[in-house]
Amino acid sequence: MMMTLFLFLSLAPQEGAVATSEPYATVATSSIFAEGGNAVDAAVAASFALAVTYPAAGNLGGGGFFLYRTPQGEAHFLDFRETAPAASHPDLYLDASGKVNKSASRLGWRAVGIPGSVTGMAEAHRRWGRLPWKKVLAPAIWLAEDGYVLTKKSSQSLAWAAKYFAKDPMASSVFLDTHGTSWPAGHRLKQPELAATLRLIAEKGGDAFRRGPLVDGILKASRAGGGILTAEDFRDYRPEMRPVHHFHWQGLELLTLSPPSSGGVFLEQTLTSLVHPKLSILGPMAGWTVQCIGEATALAFQDRNRWLGDPDGFDFAWTDLVAEDYLNHRRKFLSGDRFTPTSAPLNHPFLESEETTHFSVMDPQGGAVSVTTTLNGAYGAKVMAPGGFLMNNEMDDFAAAPGTANQFGLVQGKYNAVVAGRRPLSSMSPVIVVKEGRVDAVLGSPGGPTILTTVMQVLLNRYLFTMNPKAAMAFPRFHRQDLPEVLHFEPGRLNDFSRAYLKRVGQPMKRRSSLGDVNAIFWWEGEWRAFTDPRHEGLGL
Ligand code: DON
């Protein structure tokens, strides 16, 4: 294995490119190209490797979205997002007085949706993979068995979660020492239970998550922890093929996702309204530009939160939200001259961390994969199954009650109510950009609702403000959703002039240390190059 890893490191980028948030996972993924794998094999390997080396977000017990463009140019969207267990109902997270019990949808077994990651990866591999399944699982098994060395940042992240792990015997046996302290930087973290689980998955494929010992272990822990998961939930879970949402912008073709992702609608609504000539003339630093973009994103969030959810629950055509007449109508109101309040200001706390993860892969033949995967919050529901993997708290992405904000401050509508078998609305937004028939960019980010504004800004930076890829990724970001009405900005995003301008038009503002963690591939100087976000510790090869 080591041989393969070293061998890969000497490969030229055009022999395949990969960008993930965690260097071991990137190297392991790259080894798949050296074995002759395609982008799908490499992406599946990345997903399993991240489940080992990036436990805050990489996962077996979560879900996500897989966007694939074949070398021949066909695009596919595989939705492996979690579903609400069959025993779910709209009042699941309400207490006796009808009030939302916030911790129930965020912490512990009741917060867990039926995971899709393992069956999803198995389905992607079955449809489009080239290498044998076991070969694709091999790097993750090796990393779990042999261990990986914690960095300062990953050990700090474990320390942050230690108080939660302490309540879960399985999680504490993996992430804490015998005194209950989380492992320090430099510790080699071996995960033998997880290695055994991965071996079983290598043996049984997606079925390992449909029935058998892994599912039995999950069900036992769920029952003991007050959860509502059943054997039928796992047996019946299916990843779904969904329409890719294509649209054209700035002479490019954008491949984005349809619901239950809000990415496609959001990106088409915002990007197409932001081709205002004044934006390119004033440039990205001007207060007017920031305000205009913020107005567009706040407006798009209103539609997202009101209308979107699992498409199975729609009684209207979601494509009406991107109909030409509708977009033209909205564009008329768009301006950087003013601040438009959404309604009476509500003070929703922002509690999220940056703990979802996105990875981008290109194979030498031109196949592109863009995957965002998550446990939702950092380390999900903070409970671990006996198989040594953490479970998601994706149920918090549903609207627990109308008018009540979830952990991201999102106040969402009836189309995203908790309904058995449905998938919660997501902001995850993997994207592939095609220029003159060739993939020009593959990108995505974590960040809850800030995923949408992060991905949009990297696209604006690259294609409207014509920054080079490195600058497009590094340029300081900001975020505005509908509620709260505050514009969050990274240091360096607003200068004194733009800040004074925003203040004058009445835009509430707040500093935020960091927004997003983009892992991208861009066509640059005649080849596909991997770019990771300077805000984090990712590696691109
Ligand atoms: O699907 C979603 O929109 C969320 N579960 C994503 C969560 C996320 O990005 C957490 N990281 N900040």
XYZ file of C-alpha atoms and ligand atoms in Angstrom:
553
model
C 0.000 0.000 0.000
C 2.741 2.467 0.992
C 4.341 1.691 -2.350
C 1.179 2.652 -4.145
C 0.864 5.880 -2.199
C 4.425 6.964 -2.931
C 4.074 5.902 -6.508
C 1.058 8.113 -6.858
C 2.652 11.185 -5.359
C 4.959 11.364 -8.326
C 2.119 11.319 -10.868
C 1.499 14.452 -12.861
C -1.779 16.224 -12.051
C -3.220 15.645 -15.512
C -3.199 11.926 -14.764
C -6.081 12.611 -12.418
C -6.847 15.362 -9.925
C -8.405 15.255 -6.487
C -9.113 17.815 -3.775
C -10.368 16.821 -0.324
C -10.303 18.400 3.117
C -7.912 15.833 4.562
C -4.446 14.934 3.215
C -4.530 11.182 4.013
C -7.820 10.910 2.173
C -6.458 12.804 -0.832
C -3.388 10.554 -1.056
C -5.510 7.419 -0.641
C -7.889 8.628 -3.341
C -5.026 9.352 -5.680
C -3.745 5.795 -5.326
C -6.937 4.677 -7.067
C -5.859 6.448 -10.264
C -2.532 4.647 -10.107
C -4.527 1.382 -10.000
C -6.374 2.380 -13.174
C -9.569 3.567 -11.489
C -11.842 6.239 -12.893
C -13.239 9.330 -11.138
C -16.114 7.328 -9.633
C -13.787 4.705 -8.143
C -11.639 7.500 -6.756
C -14.631 9.372 -5.318
C -15.962 6.235 -3.620
C -12.502 5.619 -2.161
C -12.402 9.253 -0.978
C -15.752 8.936 0.726
C -14.700 5.838 2.679
C -11.251 7.260 3.489
C -12.821 10.466 4.831
C -15.100 8.320 7.028
C -11.883 7.169 8.711
C -9.652 10.243 8.759
C -12.198 13.068 8.934
C -14.752 11.783 11.431
C -16.419 15.154 12.018
C -17.960 14.995 8.563
C -16.704 12.035 6.527
C -19.062 9.220 7.258
C -20.726 5.866 6.909
C -23.673 6.973 9.064
C -24.671 10.048 7.050
C -25.628 10.974 3.509
C -25.003 13.347 0.649
C -25.130 14.093 -3.042
C -23.035 12.601 -5.859
C -22.837 14.510 -9.143
C -21.050 12.747 -12.004
C -20.282 13.840 -15.548
C -18.985 11.041 -17.712
C -16.091 11.613 -20.131
C -18.754 11.471 -22.885
C -20.642 14.365 -21.311
C -23.669 12.664 -19.711
C -24.500 14.024 -16.281
C -26.029 12.090 -13.364
C -27.199 13.052 -9.893
C -27.300 10.290 -7.302
C -29.058 11.372 -4.106
C -27.912 9.341 -1.101
C -29.338 11.699 1.507
C -30.864 10.345 4.693
C -34.598 9.683 4.984
C -36.902 10.228 7.948
C -37.557 6.910 9.727
C -40.987 5.324 9.118
C -42.014 6.126 12.696
C -41.459 9.883 12.108
C -44.326 12.355 12.189
C -44.582 16.162 12.014
C -44.722 16.511 15.811
C -41.685 14.323 16.446
C -39.653 17.157 17.914
C -42.432 18.974 19.778
C -42.866 18.682 23.525
C -46.218 18.272 25.315
C -46.883 22.012 25.099
C -46.220 22.048 21.339
C -42.829 23.743 21.657
C -39.825 22.500 19.688
C -37.396 20.422 21.709
C -34.266 21.556 19.886
C -31.829 19.113 21.363
C -33.969 16.121 20.323
C -33.367 16.819 16.627
C -29.658 17.540 17.143
C -28.243 15.208 19.778
C -28.733 11.512 20.378
C -30.459 8.720 18.524
C -33.765 10.520 17.930
C -31.914 12.983 15.686
C -30.748 10.250 13.307
C -32.065 9.866 9.759
C -31.643 6.602 7.818
C -28.116 6.845 6.419
C -27.465 6.625 2.697
C -23.681 6.847 2.399
C -22.806 3.159 2.142
C -25.690 2.159 -0.136
C -25.108 5.349 -2.113
C -21.428 4.662 -2.717
C -22.223 1.050 -3.606
C -24.805 2.282 -6.114
C -22.422 4.823 -7.677
C -19.774 2.128 -7.986
C -22.222 -0.411 -9.429
C -23.395 2.041 -12.080
C -20.190 3.739 -13.108
C -17.151 2.275 -11.311
C -14.385 0.402 -13.105
C -12.182 -1.229 -10.415
C -13.341 -4.099 -8.202
C -15.289 -2.855 -5.146
C -12.784 -4.385 -2.720
C -9.926 -2.466 -4.299
C -11.792 0.775 -3.838
C -12.383 0.033 -0.136
C -8.756 -0.991 0.480
C -7.286 2.464 1.317
C -9.975 3.158 3.936
C -9.490 -0.254 5.566
C -5.767 0.339 5.682
C -6.194 3.809 7.211
C -8.571 2.482 9.887
C -6.320 -0.443 10.730
C -2.922 1.229 10.546
C -4.143 4.550 11.862
C -3.540 8.147 10.909
C -1.767 10.897 12.816
C -3.908 13.675 14.284
C -2.999 17.236 13.355
C -3.350 20.158 15.727
C -6.623 21.110 14.101
C -8.112 17.606 14.105
C -7.153 17.084 17.755
C -8.694 20.464 18.643
C -11.846 19.376 16.892
C -11.961 16.144 18.929
C -11.329 18.139 22.107
C -14.307 20.346 21.268
C -16.532 17.264 20.977
C -15.058 15.382 23.976
C -17.883 16.357 26.314
C -20.367 14.757 23.929
C -18.253 11.642 23.305
C -17.971 11.161 27.084
C -21.705 10.371 27.133
C -21.379 7.651 24.496
C -19.333 4.602 25.545
C -18.510 3.583 21.977
C -17.424 7.076 20.872
C -15.361 7.582 24.018
C -13.574 4.259 23.472
C -12.451 5.524 20.055
C -11.810 9.232 20.539
C -10.898 9.525 24.250
C -8.163 7.968 26.367
C -8.908 6.030 29.553
C -9.043 9.284 31.524
C -11.696 10.681 29.214
C -9.335 13.136 27.485
C -9.379 13.420 23.712
C -6.271 12.344 21.801
C -3.619 15.033 21.281
C -1.964 16.159 18.057
C 0.615 13.595 16.973
C -1.415 10.630 18.242
C -1.836 7.812 15.719
C -5.539 7.027 15.811
C -6.282 3.398 14.959
C -9.911 2.333 14.616
C -10.115 -1.478 14.664
C -13.943 -1.666 14.952
C -14.261 0.641 11.982
C -11.724 -1.445 10.047
C -13.841 -4.562 10.714
C -16.956 -2.683 9.553
C -15.210 -1.616 6.355
C -14.101 -5.202 5.748
C -17.703 -6.305 6.034
C -18.757 -3.581 3.594
C -15.976 -4.713 1.238
C -17.452 -8.222 1.492
C -21.179 -7.488 1.303
C -21.368 -4.176 -0.555
C -24.361 -1.922 0.125
C -26.252 -4.861 1.651
C -24.094 -4.488 4.760
C -26.242 -1.438 5.548
C -29.568 -3.072 4.638
C -29.496 -6.044 7.017
C -27.110 -8.082 9.143
C -24.805 -7.326 12.071
C -24.143 -3.637 11.317
C -27.841 -2.850 11.149
C -28.579 -5.004 14.207
C -25.935 -3.064 16.144
C -27.380 0.286 15.058
C -30.913 -0.784 16.019
C -29.832 -1.991 19.433
C -28.001 1.251 20.189
C -30.919 3.286 18.822
C -33.454 1.477 21.030
C -31.252 1.901 24.079
C -30.832 5.607 23.275
C -34.523 6.415 22.721
C -34.344 6.343 18.904
C -37.085 5.253 16.509
C -35.081 3.409 13.836
C -36.397 0.049 12.593
C -35.053 -2.844 10.517
C -37.534 -1.949 7.745
C -36.088 1.564 7.516
C -32.713 0.103 6.573
C -34.134 -2.614 4.339
C -36.210 -0.076 2.405
C -33.643 2.745 2.034
C -32.847 3.474 -1.622
C -30.455 6.020 -3.108
C -32.370 7.919 -5.806
C -31.396 9.084 -9.276
C -32.650 12.670 -9.646
C -32.614 15.200 -12.470
C -29.424 17.205 -12.894
C -30.405 20.860 -13.039
C -28.623 22.406 -16.065
C -28.572 26.069 -16.816
C -26.497 28.483 -18.856
C -24.674 31.479 -17.439
C -21.819 33.603 -18.782
C -21.360 31.268 -21.774
C -20.980 28.279 -19.427
C -23.151 25.280 -18.759
C -23.693 24.722 -15.042
C -24.558 21.251 -13.795
C -26.261 21.612 -10.421
C -28.741 19.672 -8.308
C -32.517 19.518 -8.215
C -34.466 19.100 -4.927
C -34.017 17.886 -2.241
C -30.946 20.067 -2.779
C -31.708 23.761 -2.907
C -28.448 24.294 -4.821
C -29.754 24.369 -8.392
C -32.629 26.776 -7.743
C -30.513 29.030 -5.549
C -27.579 29.225 -7.950
C -29.729 29.828 -11.020
C -31.792 32.490 -9.249
C -28.807 34.367 -7.867
C -26.243 34.005 -10.650
C -28.638 34.932 -13.441
C -29.774 38.025 -11.552
C -26.194 39.074 -10.841
C -25.054 39.770 -14.378
C -25.880 43.441 -13.751
C -23.253 45.535 -15.643
C -22.696 47.733 -12.598
C -21.341 44.748 -10.666
C -18.457 44.088 -13.009
C -17.716 47.797 -13.325
C -17.651 48.469 -9.583
C -15.908 45.169 -8.789
C -16.211 42.787 -5.863
C -14.958 45.144 -3.131
C -17.550 47.907 -3.628
C -20.237 48.325 -0.995
C -22.861 48.488 -3.743
C -21.718 45.102 -5.098
C -21.818 43.438 -1.678
C -25.251 44.867 -0.954
C -26.604 43.859 -4.349
C -25.336 40.278 -3.961
C -26.708 40.155 -0.397
C -30.121 41.321 -1.588
C -30.117 38.590 -4.261
C -29.165 35.851 -1.822
C -31.688 36.967 0.830
C -34.410 36.876 -1.808
C -33.352 33.438 -3.019
C -33.358 32.135 0.568
C -36.974 33.276 0.913
C -37.972 31.007 -1.959
C -35.753 28.196 -0.733
C -37.208 28.186 2.727
C -40.800 28.629 1.670
C -41.037 26.287 -1.278
C -38.371 23.634 -1.237
C -38.100 20.206 0.373
C -38.327 16.591 -0.750
C -39.804 16.714 -4.282
C -42.148 13.833 -3.351
C -44.119 16.359 -1.292
C -44.417 19.086 -3.965
C -47.860 20.038 -5.291
C -46.336 22.515 -7.782
C -43.580 22.479 -10.396
C -40.332 23.529 -8.713
C -38.975 24.593 -12.106
C -41.420 27.538 -11.895
C -38.928 29.008 -9.417
C -36.425 29.389 -12.240
C -38.858 30.227 -15.068
C -37.606 33.067 -17.257
C -40.548 35.417 -16.560
C -40.213 34.894 -12.854
C -36.460 35.537 -12.866
C -36.928 38.667 -15.009
C -39.602 39.937 -12.649
C -37.364 39.458 -9.623
C -34.363 41.031 -11.303
C -36.278 44.332 -11.618
C -36.252 44.764 -7.841
C -32.618 43.935 -7.380
C -30.305 46.762 -6.394
C -27.362 47.566 -4.192
C -28.958 50.906 -3.308
C -30.907 49.660 -0.311
C -31.409 47.073 2.384
C -34.694 45.182 2.077
C -35.826 43.661 5.356
C -37.289 40.170 5.150
C -39.781 40.867 7.946
C -39.581 41.775 11.596
C -36.024 40.826 12.546
C -35.705 37.557 14.430
C -32.627 36.794 16.365
C -31.608 33.280 15.391
C -28.351 32.043 16.761
C -25.873 30.545 14.323
C -24.499 27.436 15.858
C -23.057 25.501 12.980
C -19.496 24.556 12.441
C -17.936 23.877 9.056
C -18.469 20.166 9.362
C -19.758 18.758 6.204
C -17.219 17.975 3.562
C -16.914 18.357 -0.165
C -14.463 16.632 -2.494
C -13.840 17.008 -6.206
C -12.304 14.429 -8.534
C -11.296 14.394 -12.220
C -9.967 11.353 -13.997
C -7.528 11.536 -16.913
C -10.322 10.684 -19.369
C -12.308 13.774 -18.313
C -14.798 12.092 -15.982
C -15.728 14.497 -13.165
C -17.231 13.795 -9.755
C -18.451 16.422 -7.305
C -19.600 15.057 -3.932
C -20.783 16.752 -0.765
C -21.360 14.431 2.180
C -22.324 15.086 5.781
C -23.366 13.995 9.236
C -24.984 17.473 9.394
C -23.504 18.918 12.596
C -19.892 18.192 13.529
C -19.784 14.480 14.458
C -23.522 14.336 13.689
C -25.763 13.300 16.588
C -22.591 12.557 18.618
C -23.581 8.918 18.993
C -21.593 5.996 17.633
C -22.882 2.662 16.383
C -21.190 -0.511 17.674
C -19.462 -0.803 14.282
C -17.304 2.217 15.192
C -18.958 4.903 13.038
C -20.850 8.046 14.002
C -24.493 8.688 13.160
C -25.926 11.807 11.520
C -28.310 14.386 13.010
C -29.826 15.164 9.633
C -33.367 15.250 11.087
C -32.583 18.821 12.188
C -32.598 19.856 8.518
C -36.367 19.395 8.496
C -38.626 22.215 9.709
C -39.464 20.918 13.197
C -42.288 23.480 13.440
C -43.364 26.388 11.214
C -41.686 29.646 12.204
C -38.979 27.946 14.266
C -35.355 28.137 13.225
C -33.122 25.082 12.945
C -29.456 25.094 13.970
C -28.613 27.185 10.902
C -31.245 29.833 11.647
C -33.300 28.555 8.712
C -37.040 29.090 9.148
C -38.570 26.695 6.658
C -42.024 25.806 5.422
C -44.567 23.045 5.075
C -42.789 21.440 2.131
C -39.938 20.573 4.479
C -42.042 19.207 7.348
C -40.966 15.963 9.061
C -42.667 13.207 7.037
C -41.806 9.517 7.252
C -39.652 8.378 4.338
C -38.910 11.910 3.074
C -35.531 13.551 2.749
C -34.946 16.909 4.429
C -34.170 19.941 2.282
C -30.443 20.480 1.867
C -28.090 23.326 1.041
C -25.413 20.925 -0.184
C -24.542 22.019 -3.637
C -21.906 20.144 -5.595
C -21.423 21.781 -9.001
C -19.687 20.969 -12.286
C -19.045 23.780 -14.771
C -18.713 22.951 -18.461
C -17.117 25.320 -20.966
C -17.189 24.562 -24.688
C -17.862 20.884 -23.983
C -15.004 20.431 -21.505
C -15.193 20.413 -17.695
C -13.901 23.782 -16.494
C -14.579 23.466 -12.757
C -15.723 20.973 -10.143
C -16.560 22.462 -6.750
C -18.607 22.515 -3.580
C -18.332 23.343 0.119
C -19.621 22.602 3.605
C -21.264 25.273 5.737
C -25.018 24.657 6.032
C -26.790 27.553 4.276
C -23.435 29.265 3.732
C -22.674 26.473 1.250
C -24.989 28.226 -1.189
C -23.412 31.654 -0.879
C -19.892 30.209 -0.780
C -20.302 28.224 -3.996
C -22.042 31.184 -5.636
C -19.180 33.536 -4.689
C -16.458 31.246 -6.008
C -18.395 31.095 -9.297
C -18.864 34.884 -9.358
C -15.197 35.438 -8.510
C -13.970 33.133 -11.234
C -16.418 33.843 -14.039
C -17.868 37.314 -13.459
C -14.964 39.064 -11.726
C -12.508 36.901 -13.774
C -10.185 36.033 -10.874
C -7.732 33.188 -11.329
C -8.759 29.959 -9.511
C -6.515 30.547 -6.502
C -7.840 34.058 -5.956
C -11.417 32.941 -6.592
C -11.052 30.447 -3.736
C -9.132 32.701 -1.350
C -11.086 35.938 -1.793
C -12.847 36.760 1.522
C -16.522 35.786 1.579
C -19.746 36.996 3.081
C -23.141 35.470 3.694
C -26.673 36.788 3.896
C -29.768 34.616 4.128
C -33.345 35.787 4.595
C -33.435 35.477 8.379
C -31.557 36.581 10.311
C -31.075 39.687 8.185
C -27.464 40.113 9.223
C -24.717 40.068 6.612
C -21.846 37.951 7.961
C -18.454 38.834 6.540
C -14.971 37.390 6.753
C -12.061 39.643 7.744
C -10.842 41.489 4.685
C -14.136 41.318 2.805
C -15.297 44.836 3.634
C -13.012 47.843 3.571
C -13.837 51.066 5.417
C -15.706 52.468 2.430
C -17.855 49.433 1.754
C -18.581 49.033 5.440
C -19.662 52.654 5.732
C -21.826 52.192 2.633
C -23.575 49.125 4.059
C -24.157 50.934 7.317
C -25.678 53.858 5.434
C -28.188 51.694 3.609
C -29.166 50.049 6.897
C -27.651 46.605 6.384
C -26.917 44.887 9.740
C -23.421 43.301 9.705
C -21.374 40.926 11.773
C -17.834 39.558 11.417
C -17.407 35.848 11.038
C -13.977 34.254 11.209
C -14.395 31.845 8.298
C -16.984 30.800 5.732
C -16.806 27.545 3.772
C -14.146 24.999 2.851
C -14.124 24.672 -0.920
C -12.315 21.776 -2.574
C -12.240 22.372 -6.293
C -10.682 21.441 -9.585
C -10.262 24.060 -12.286
C -9.020 23.807 -15.843
C -6.008 26.083 -15.635
C -3.032 26.511 -17.947
C -4.015 23.537 -20.085
C -4.716 20.949 -17.401
C -7.077 20.099 -14.537
C -5.605 21.335 -11.274
C -6.791 20.691 -7.732
C -7.281 23.697 -5.425
C -8.055 23.538 -1.713
C -9.371 26.276 0.490
C -6.626 28.336 2.185
C -8.927 28.529 5.226
C -8.445 24.830 6.014
C -6.042 21.893 5.922
C -7.094 20.142 2.723
C -4.782 18.752 0.081
C -5.096 18.840 -3.683
C -3.112 16.516 -5.922
O -27.740 19.388 4.011
C -27.523 20.454 4.577
O -27.861 21.525 4.145
C -26.805 20.423 5.910
N -27.043 19.175 6.549
C -25.360 20.668 5.689
C -24.653 20.775 7.000
C -23.359 21.439 6.923
O -22.907 21.881 5.902
C -22.663 21.546 8.228
N -21.493 22.307 8.090
N -21.438 23.420 8.326
